[in-house]
Short mmCIF file of C-alpha atoms in Angstrom, two decimals:
data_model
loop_
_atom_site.label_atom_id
_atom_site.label_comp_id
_atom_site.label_asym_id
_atom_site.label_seq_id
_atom_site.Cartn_x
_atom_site.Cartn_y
_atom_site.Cartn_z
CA UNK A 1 22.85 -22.55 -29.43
CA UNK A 2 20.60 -23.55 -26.29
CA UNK A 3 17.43 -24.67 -26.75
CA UNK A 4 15.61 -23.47 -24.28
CA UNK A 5 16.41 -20.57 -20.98
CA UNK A 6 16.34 -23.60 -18.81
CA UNK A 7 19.74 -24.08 -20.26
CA UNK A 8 20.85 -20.88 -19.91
CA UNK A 9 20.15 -20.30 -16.25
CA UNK A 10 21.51 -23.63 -15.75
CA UNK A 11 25.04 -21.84 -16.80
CA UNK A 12 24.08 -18.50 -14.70
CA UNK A 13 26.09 -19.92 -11.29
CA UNK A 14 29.31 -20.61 -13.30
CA UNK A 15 28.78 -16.97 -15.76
CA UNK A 16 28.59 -15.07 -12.99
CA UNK A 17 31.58 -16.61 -11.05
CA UNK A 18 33.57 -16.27 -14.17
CA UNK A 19 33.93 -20.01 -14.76
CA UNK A 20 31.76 -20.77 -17.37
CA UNK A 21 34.59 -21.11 -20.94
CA UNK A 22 34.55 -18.25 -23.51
CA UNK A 23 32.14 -20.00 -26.06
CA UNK A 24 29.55 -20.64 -23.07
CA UNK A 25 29.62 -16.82 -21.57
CA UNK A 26 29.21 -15.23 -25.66
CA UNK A 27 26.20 -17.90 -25.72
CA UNK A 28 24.89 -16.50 -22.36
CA UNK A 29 24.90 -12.90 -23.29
CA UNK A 30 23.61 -13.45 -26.95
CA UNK A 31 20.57 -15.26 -25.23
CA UNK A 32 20.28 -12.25 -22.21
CA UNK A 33 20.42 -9.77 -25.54
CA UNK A 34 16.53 -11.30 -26.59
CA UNK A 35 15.33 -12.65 -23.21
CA UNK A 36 13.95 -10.58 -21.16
CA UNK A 37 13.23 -13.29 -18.76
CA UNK A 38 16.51 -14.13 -18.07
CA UNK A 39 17.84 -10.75 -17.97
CA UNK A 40 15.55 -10.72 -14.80
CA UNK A 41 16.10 -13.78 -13.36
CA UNK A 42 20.22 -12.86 -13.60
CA UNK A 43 19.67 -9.43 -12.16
CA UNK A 44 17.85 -11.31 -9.40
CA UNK A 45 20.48 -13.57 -8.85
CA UNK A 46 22.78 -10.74 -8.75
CA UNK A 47 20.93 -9.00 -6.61
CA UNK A 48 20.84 -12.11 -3.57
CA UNK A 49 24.66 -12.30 -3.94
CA UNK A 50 25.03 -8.63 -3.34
CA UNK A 51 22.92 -8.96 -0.65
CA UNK A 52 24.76 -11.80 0.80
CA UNK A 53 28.17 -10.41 0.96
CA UNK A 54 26.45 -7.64 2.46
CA UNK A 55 25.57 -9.50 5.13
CA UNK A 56 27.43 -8.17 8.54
CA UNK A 57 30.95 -10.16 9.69
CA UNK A 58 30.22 -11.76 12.49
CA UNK A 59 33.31 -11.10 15.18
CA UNK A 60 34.00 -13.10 18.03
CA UNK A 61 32.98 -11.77 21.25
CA UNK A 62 35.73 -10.61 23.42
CA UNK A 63 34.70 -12.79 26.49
CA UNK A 64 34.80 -15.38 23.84
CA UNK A 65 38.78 -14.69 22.51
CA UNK A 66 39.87 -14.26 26.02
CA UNK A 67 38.78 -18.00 26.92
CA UNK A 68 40.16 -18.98 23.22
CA UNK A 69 43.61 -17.41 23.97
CA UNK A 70 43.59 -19.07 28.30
CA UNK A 71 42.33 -22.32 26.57
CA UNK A 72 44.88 -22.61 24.29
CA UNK A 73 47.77 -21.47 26.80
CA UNK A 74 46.69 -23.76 29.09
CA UNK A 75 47.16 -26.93 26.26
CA UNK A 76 50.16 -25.68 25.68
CA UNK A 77 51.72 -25.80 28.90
CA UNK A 78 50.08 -28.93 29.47
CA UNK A 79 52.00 -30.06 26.34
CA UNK A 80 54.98 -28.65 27.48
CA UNK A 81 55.05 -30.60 30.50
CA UNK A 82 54.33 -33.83 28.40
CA UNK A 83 56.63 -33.34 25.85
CA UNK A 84 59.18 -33.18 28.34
CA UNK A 85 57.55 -35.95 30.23
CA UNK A 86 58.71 -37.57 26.74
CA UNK A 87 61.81 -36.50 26.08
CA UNK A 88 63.01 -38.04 29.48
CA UNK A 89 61.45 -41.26 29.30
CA UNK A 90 63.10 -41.37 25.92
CA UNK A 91 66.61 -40.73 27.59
CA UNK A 92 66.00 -43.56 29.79
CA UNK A 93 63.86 -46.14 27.70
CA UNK A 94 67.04 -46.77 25.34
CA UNK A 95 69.51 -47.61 28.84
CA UNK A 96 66.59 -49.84 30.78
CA UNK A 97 67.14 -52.85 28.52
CA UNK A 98 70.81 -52.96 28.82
CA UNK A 99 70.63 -51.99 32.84
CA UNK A 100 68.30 -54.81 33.48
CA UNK A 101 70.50 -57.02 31.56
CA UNK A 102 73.05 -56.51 33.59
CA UNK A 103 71.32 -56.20 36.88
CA UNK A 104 69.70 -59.67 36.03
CA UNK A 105 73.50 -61.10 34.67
CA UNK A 106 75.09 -59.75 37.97
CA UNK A 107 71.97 -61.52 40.21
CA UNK A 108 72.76 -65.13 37.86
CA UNK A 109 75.75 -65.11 38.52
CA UNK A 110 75.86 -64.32 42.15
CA UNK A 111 73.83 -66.84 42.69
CA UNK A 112 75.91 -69.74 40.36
CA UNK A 113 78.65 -68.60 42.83
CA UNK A 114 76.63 -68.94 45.85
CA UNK A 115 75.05 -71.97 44.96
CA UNK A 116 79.06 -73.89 44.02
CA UNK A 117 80.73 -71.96 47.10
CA UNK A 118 78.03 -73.53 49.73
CA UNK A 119 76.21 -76.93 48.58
CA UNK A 120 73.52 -77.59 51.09
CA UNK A 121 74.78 -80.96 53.19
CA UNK A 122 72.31 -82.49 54.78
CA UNK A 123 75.08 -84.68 57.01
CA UNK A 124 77.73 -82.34 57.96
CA UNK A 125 75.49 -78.80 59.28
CA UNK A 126 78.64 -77.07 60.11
CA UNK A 127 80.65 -76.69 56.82
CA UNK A 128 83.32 -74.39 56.88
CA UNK A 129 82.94 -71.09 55.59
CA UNK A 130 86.28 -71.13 54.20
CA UNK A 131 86.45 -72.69 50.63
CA UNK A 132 89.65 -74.62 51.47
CA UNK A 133 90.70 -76.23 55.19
CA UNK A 134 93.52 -77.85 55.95
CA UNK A 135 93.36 -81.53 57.80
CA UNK A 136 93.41 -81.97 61.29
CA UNK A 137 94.13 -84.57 64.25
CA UNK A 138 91.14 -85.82 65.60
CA UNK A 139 92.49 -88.53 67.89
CA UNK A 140 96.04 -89.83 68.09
CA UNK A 141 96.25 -93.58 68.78
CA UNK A 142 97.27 -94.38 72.02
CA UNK A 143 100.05 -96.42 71.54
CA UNK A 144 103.56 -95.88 73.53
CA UNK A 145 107.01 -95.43 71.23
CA UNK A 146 110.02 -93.83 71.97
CA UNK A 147 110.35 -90.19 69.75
CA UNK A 148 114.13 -90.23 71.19
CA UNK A 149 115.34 -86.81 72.58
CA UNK A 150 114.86 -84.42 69.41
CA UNK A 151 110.81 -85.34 68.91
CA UNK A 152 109.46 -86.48 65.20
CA UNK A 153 108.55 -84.45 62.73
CA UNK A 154 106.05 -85.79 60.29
CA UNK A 155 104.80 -84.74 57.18
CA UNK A 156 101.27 -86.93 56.83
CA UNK A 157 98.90 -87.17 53.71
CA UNK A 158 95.51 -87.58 54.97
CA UNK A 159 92.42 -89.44 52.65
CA UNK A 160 88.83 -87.58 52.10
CA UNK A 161 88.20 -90.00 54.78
CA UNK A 162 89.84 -89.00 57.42
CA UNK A 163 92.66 -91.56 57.35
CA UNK A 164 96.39 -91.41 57.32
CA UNK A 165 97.70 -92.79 53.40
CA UNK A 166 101.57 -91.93 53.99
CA UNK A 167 103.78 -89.93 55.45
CA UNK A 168 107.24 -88.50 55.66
CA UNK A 169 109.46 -88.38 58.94
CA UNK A 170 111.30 -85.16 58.48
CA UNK A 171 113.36 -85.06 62.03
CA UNK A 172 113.83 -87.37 63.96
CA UNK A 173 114.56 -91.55 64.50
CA UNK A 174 111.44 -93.56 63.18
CA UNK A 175 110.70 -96.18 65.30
CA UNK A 176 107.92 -99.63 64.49
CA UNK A 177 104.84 -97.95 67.21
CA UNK A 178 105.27 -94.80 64.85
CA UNK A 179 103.54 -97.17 62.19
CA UNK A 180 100.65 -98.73 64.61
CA UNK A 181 100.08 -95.12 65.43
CA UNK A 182 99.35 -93.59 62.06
CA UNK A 183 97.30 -96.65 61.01
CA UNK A 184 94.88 -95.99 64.01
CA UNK A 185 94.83 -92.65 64.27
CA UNK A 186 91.79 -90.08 62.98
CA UNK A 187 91.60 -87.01 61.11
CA UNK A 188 89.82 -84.49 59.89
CA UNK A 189 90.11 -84.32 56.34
CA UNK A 190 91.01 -81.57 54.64
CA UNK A 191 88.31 -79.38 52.79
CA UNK A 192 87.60 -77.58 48.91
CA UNK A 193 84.73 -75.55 48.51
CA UNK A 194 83.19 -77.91 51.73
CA UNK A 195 83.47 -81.12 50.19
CA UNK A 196 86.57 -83.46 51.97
CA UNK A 197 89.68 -83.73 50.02
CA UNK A 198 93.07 -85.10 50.47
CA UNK A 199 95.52 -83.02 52.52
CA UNK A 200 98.76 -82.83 53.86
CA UNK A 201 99.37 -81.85 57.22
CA UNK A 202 102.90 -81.84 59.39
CA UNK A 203 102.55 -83.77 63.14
CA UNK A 204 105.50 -82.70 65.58
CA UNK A 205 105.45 -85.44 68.27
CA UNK A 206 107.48 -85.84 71.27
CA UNK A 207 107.19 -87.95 74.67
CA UNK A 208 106.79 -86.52 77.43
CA UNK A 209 107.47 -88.99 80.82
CA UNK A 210 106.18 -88.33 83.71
CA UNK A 211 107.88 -89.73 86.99
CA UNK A 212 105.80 -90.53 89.63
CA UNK B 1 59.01 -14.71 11.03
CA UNK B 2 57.78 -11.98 11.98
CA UNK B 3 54.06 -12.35 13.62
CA UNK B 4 54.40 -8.38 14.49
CA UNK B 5 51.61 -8.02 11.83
CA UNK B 6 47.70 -6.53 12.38
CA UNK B 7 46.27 -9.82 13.82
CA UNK B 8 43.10 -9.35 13.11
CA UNK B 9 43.15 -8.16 9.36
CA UNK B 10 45.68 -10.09 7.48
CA UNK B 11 46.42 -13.71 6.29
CA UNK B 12 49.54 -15.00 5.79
CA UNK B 13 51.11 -15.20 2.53
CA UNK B 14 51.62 -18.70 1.25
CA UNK B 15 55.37 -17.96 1.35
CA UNK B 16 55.50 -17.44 5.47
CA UNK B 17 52.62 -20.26 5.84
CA UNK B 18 55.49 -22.86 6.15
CA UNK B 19 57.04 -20.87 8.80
CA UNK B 20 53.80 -20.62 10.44
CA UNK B 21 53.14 -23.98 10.74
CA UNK B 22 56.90 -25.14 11.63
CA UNK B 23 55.92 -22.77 14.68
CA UNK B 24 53.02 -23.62 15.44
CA UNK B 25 54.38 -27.45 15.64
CA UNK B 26 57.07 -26.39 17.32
CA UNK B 27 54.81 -25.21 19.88
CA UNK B 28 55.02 -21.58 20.07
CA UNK B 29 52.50 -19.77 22.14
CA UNK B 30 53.24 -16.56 19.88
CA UNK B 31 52.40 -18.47 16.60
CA UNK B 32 48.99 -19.88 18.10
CA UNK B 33 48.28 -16.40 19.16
CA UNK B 34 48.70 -15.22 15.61
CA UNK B 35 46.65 -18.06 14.13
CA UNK B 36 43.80 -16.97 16.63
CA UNK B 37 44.22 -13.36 15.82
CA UNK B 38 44.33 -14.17 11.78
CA UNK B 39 41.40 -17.04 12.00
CA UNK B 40 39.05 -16.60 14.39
CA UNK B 41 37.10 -14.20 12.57
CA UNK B 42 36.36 -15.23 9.56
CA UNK B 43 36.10 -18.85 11.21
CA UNK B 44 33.41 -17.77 13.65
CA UNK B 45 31.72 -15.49 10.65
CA UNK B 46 31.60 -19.21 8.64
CA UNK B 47 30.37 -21.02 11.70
CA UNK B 48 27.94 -18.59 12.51
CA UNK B 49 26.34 -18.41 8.69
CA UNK B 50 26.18 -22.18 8.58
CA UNK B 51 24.80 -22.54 12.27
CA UNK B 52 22.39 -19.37 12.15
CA UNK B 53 23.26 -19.19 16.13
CA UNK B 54 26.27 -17.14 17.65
CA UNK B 55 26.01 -18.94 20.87
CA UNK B 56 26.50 -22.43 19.46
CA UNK B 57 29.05 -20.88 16.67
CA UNK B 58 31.18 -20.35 19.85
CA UNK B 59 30.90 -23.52 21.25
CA UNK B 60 31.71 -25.17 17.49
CA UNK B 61 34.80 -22.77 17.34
CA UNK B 62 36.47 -23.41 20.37
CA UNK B 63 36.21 -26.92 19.49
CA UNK B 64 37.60 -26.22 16.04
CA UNK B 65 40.40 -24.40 17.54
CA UNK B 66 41.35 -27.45 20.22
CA UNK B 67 41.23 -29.75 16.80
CA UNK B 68 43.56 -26.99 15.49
CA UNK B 69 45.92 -26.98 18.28
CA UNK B 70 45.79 -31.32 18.63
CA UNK B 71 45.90 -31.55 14.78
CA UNK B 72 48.51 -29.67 13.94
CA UNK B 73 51.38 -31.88 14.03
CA UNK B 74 49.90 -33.81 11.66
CA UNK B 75 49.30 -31.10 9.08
CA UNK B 76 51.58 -31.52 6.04
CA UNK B 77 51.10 -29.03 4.14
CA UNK B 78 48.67 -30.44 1.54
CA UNK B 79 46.39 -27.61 1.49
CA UNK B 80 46.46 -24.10 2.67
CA UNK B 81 46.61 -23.48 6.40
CA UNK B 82 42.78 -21.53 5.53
CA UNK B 83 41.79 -24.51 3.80
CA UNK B 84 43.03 -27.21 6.81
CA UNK B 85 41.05 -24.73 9.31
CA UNK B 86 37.61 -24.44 7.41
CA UNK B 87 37.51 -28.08 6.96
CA UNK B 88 37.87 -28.62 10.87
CA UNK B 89 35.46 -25.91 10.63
CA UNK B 90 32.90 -27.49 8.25
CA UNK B 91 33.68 -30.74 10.19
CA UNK B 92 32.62 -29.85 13.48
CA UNK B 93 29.79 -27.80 12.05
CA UNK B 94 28.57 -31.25 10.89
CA UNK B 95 28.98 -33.14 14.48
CA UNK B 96 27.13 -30.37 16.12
CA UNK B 97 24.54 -30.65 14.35
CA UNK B 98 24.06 -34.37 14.93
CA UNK B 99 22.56 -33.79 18.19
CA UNK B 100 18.98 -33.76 18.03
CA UNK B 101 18.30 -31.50 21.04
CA UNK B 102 20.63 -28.90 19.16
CA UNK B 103 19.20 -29.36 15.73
CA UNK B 104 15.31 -28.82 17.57
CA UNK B 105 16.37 -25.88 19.43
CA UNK B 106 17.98 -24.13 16.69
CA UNK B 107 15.12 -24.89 14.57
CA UNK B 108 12.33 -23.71 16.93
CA UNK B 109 13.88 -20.54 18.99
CA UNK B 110 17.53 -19.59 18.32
CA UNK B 111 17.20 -18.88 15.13
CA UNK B 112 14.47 -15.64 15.64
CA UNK B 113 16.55 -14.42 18.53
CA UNK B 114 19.35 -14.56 16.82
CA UNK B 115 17.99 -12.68 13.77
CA UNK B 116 16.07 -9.73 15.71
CA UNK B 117 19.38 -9.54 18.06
CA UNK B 118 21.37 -9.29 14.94
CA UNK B 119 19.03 -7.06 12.99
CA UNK B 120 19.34 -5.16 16.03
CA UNK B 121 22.91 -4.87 15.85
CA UNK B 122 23.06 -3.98 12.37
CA UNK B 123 20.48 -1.33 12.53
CA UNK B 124 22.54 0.31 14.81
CA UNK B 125 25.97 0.22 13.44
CA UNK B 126 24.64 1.32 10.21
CA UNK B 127 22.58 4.12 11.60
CA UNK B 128 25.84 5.56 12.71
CA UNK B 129 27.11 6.24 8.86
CA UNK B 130 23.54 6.77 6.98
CA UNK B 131 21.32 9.69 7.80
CA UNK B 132 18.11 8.17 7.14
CA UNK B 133 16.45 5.78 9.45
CA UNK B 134 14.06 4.59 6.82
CA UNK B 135 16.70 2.92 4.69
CA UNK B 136 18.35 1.26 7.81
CA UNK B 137 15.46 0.09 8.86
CA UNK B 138 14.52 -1.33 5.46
CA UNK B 139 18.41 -2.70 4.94
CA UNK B 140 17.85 -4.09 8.07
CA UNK B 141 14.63 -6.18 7.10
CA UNK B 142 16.49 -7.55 3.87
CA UNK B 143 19.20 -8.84 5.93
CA UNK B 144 16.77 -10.33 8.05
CA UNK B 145 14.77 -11.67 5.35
CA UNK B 146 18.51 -12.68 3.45
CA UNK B 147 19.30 -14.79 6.90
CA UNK B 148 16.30 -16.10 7.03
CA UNK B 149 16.41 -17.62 3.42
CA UNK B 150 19.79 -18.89 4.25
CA UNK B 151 18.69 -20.56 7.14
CA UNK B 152 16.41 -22.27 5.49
CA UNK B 153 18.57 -23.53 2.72
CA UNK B 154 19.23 -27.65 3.40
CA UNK B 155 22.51 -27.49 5.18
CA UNK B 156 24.75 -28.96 1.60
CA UNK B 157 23.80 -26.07 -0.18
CA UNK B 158 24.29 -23.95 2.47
CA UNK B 159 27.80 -24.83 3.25
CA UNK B 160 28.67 -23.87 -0.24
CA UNK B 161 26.99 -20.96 -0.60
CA UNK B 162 28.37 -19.04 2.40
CA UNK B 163 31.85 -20.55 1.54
CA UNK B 164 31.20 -19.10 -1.67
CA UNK B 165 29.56 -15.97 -1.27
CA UNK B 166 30.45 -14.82 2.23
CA UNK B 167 33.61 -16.20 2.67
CA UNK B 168 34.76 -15.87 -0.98
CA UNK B 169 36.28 -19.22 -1.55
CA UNK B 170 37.77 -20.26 -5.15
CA UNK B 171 35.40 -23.60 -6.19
CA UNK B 172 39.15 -25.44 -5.55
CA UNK B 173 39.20 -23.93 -2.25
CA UNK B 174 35.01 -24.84 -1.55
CA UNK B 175 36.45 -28.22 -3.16
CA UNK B 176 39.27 -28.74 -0.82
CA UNK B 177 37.01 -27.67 2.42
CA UNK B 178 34.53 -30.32 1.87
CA UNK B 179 35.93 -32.88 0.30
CA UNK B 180 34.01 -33.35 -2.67
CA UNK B 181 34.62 -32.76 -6.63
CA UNK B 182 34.19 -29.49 -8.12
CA UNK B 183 31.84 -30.14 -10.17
CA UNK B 184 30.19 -31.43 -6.81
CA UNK B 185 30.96 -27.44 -5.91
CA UNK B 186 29.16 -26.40 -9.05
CA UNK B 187 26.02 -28.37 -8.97
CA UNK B 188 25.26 -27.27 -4.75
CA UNK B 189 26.04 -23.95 -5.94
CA UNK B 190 24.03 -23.52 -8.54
CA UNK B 191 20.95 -25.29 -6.75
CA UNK B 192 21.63 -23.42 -3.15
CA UNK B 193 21.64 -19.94 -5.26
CA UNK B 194 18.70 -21.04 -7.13
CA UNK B 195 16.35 -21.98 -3.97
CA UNK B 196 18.03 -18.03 -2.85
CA UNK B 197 16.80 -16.60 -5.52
CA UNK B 198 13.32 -18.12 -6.46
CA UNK B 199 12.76 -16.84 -2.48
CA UNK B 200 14.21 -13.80 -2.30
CA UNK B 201 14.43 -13.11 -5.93
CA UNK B 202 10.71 -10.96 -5.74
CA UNK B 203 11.66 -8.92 -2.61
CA UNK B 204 14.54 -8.18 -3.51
CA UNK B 205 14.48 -7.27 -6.80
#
């Protein structure tokens, strides 16, 4: 039992909404039965919430759910746009890792083969574009010997230095100047990649007399 | 699902809610014309009861509906689409309000124009269904006088009461809105309905 209507009303919110528990509500009407007080301040209370939901629904303007409706089109387009602005980038964002990889691989090793194919020589400005030469005379020594009829054919190894190490007579009668000749004569070496190597090279030599 | 339905009467069932929502994230301009035509009604009626001011309860709603439109990839499902809305609603309310300039001028001179102007209103749509001018005139006045007394309730107990009484939200719903216990709901209830009364409770009665 309550011990005073301060109790009571303290229950009206929930009693009227139907929330206060079974014991609470037969408490509240048992006490509204004798109190006249409370019976007033209820009907009162009644009365404001009948009022309130009387209250008139406020609508939106039209002028006012027009904009709503353009506003809201317009985001959405907007989004439209961005979300395919998204769905591309994402296309390409997973390939850009792997393309620059081998963009930037490709560039390496373009430049690895540059760099071995043509060292920079500081001494020798013209180096052959060609990654392997062969040797070549530079200057015969001038030193008189018979070659007979036929000619000589020589096959010649040349150093990295230019000079003759061997060689080979193919055709033709060897004679002692042939010796003095090789010994004295100059080559160009022959090339890799522009640095001198050894090289073979094949000399056809013949007299030729001249009478006066 | 089928958004063929009276826009501006019905909610959605709880059962085509999902479907709602998966097209609204989907970005369908037919479900976000649907949400306006279900919502913003009884969103603008909140607004406006909280606020006391049609002019800034549109500026507060299309705001609420831009959070709507942003937010609603991010809605889960945790609480009712209704529920989601109103708390935007209720949460927007509460930054407008934080402007000082807005607070002053509703205080001093929106509020009066917008209760004559409403009063106004009212009068008129009623006088349309009741013969005698006397009682319009004098339903008019209560309303006024009701508005008034709402107005003046501190903005807590306001909140609950028109989510309570005008918008006819469960206390889980009320709950849900503003993010406080129930028996939070209870106690601003009981105390907002209170103040009500003990003002109006002698006019009225």
């Amino acid at each position: 039992m309550f011990e005073s209507c301060l109790e009571v009303r303290q229950l009206f919110s929930d009693y009227v909404d139907g929330q206060c528990d079974r014991e609470a509500s037969a408490a509240v009407r048992f006490h509204l039965r004798y109190c006249e007080a409370c019976r007033a301040a209820l009907d009162s209370l009644q009365a404001v919430r009948a009022e309130l939901k009387l209250l008139p629904h406020r609508r939106v303007p039209e002028d006012l759910a027009l904009r709503l409706r353009v506003q809201l089109s317009q985001r959405l387009h907007r989004n439209l746009l961005e979300r395919l602005r998204v769905r591309i980038e994402n296309a390409i964002e997973p390939l850009l890792v792997p393309a620059s990889t081998a963009v930037l691989t490709a560039v390496i090793c373009f430049g690895v083969l540059m760099a071995s194919g043509s060292p920079p020589r500081a001494n020798t400005p013209d180096v052959p574009l060609q990654l392997a030469t062969p040797p070549r005379v530079e200057a015969l020594a001038p030193i008189d010997f018979n070659t007979g009829d036929q000619g000589l054919t020589l096959l010649t190894h040349i150093d990295a230095s230019g000079r003759v190490l061997d060689y080979k007579v193919l055709s033709g009668q060897p004679s002692p100047g042939l010796a003095q000749m090789m010994l004295f004569s100059l080559f160009h070496p022959a090339t890799l990649f522009g640095k001198p190597t050894e090289g073979r090279i094949v000399l056809s030599l013949r007299r030729i007399t001249v009478r006066g | 699902m089928d958004l063929a339905v009276d826009r501006t009467q019905s909610l959605p069932a709880v059962a085509s809610e999902a479907s709602l929502v998966a097209e609204l994230q989907a970005g369908s301009e037919d479900a976000f014309a649907y949400l306006l035509g279900v919502y913003q009604n009884p969103v603008f009626n909140l607004i406006s009861h909280i606020l006391g001011n049609d002019s800034e309860a549109a500026d507060v709603l299309q705001e609420v509906f831009v959070k709507v439109f942003k937010g609603i990839r991010h809605f889960h499902g945790q609480s009712s689409l209704k529920t989601w809305i109103y708390r935007i609603a209720l949460h927007e309310i509460s930054n407008h309000r934080r402007g000082w300039l807005r607070r002053r001028l509703r205080e001093t001179a929106s509020f009066d124009h917008e209760s004559h102007e409403e009063t106004a209103a009212s009068w008129r749509e009623q006088a349309g269904r009741t013969a005698n001018p006397y009682q319009v005139l004098e339903q008019a006045e209560r309303q006024d006088l009701v508005k008034r007394a709402l107005a003046d309730l501190p903005p807590v107990f306001r909140a609950v009461v028109v989510l309570r009484e005008i918008e006819d939200l469960s206390y889980r719903e009320i709950a849900e809105v503003l993010g406080i216990p129930e028996g939070t709901v209870k106690s601003r209830l009981l105390r907002g309905r209170e103040m009500l009364r003990r003002r109006l409770g002698s006019i009225l009665g």
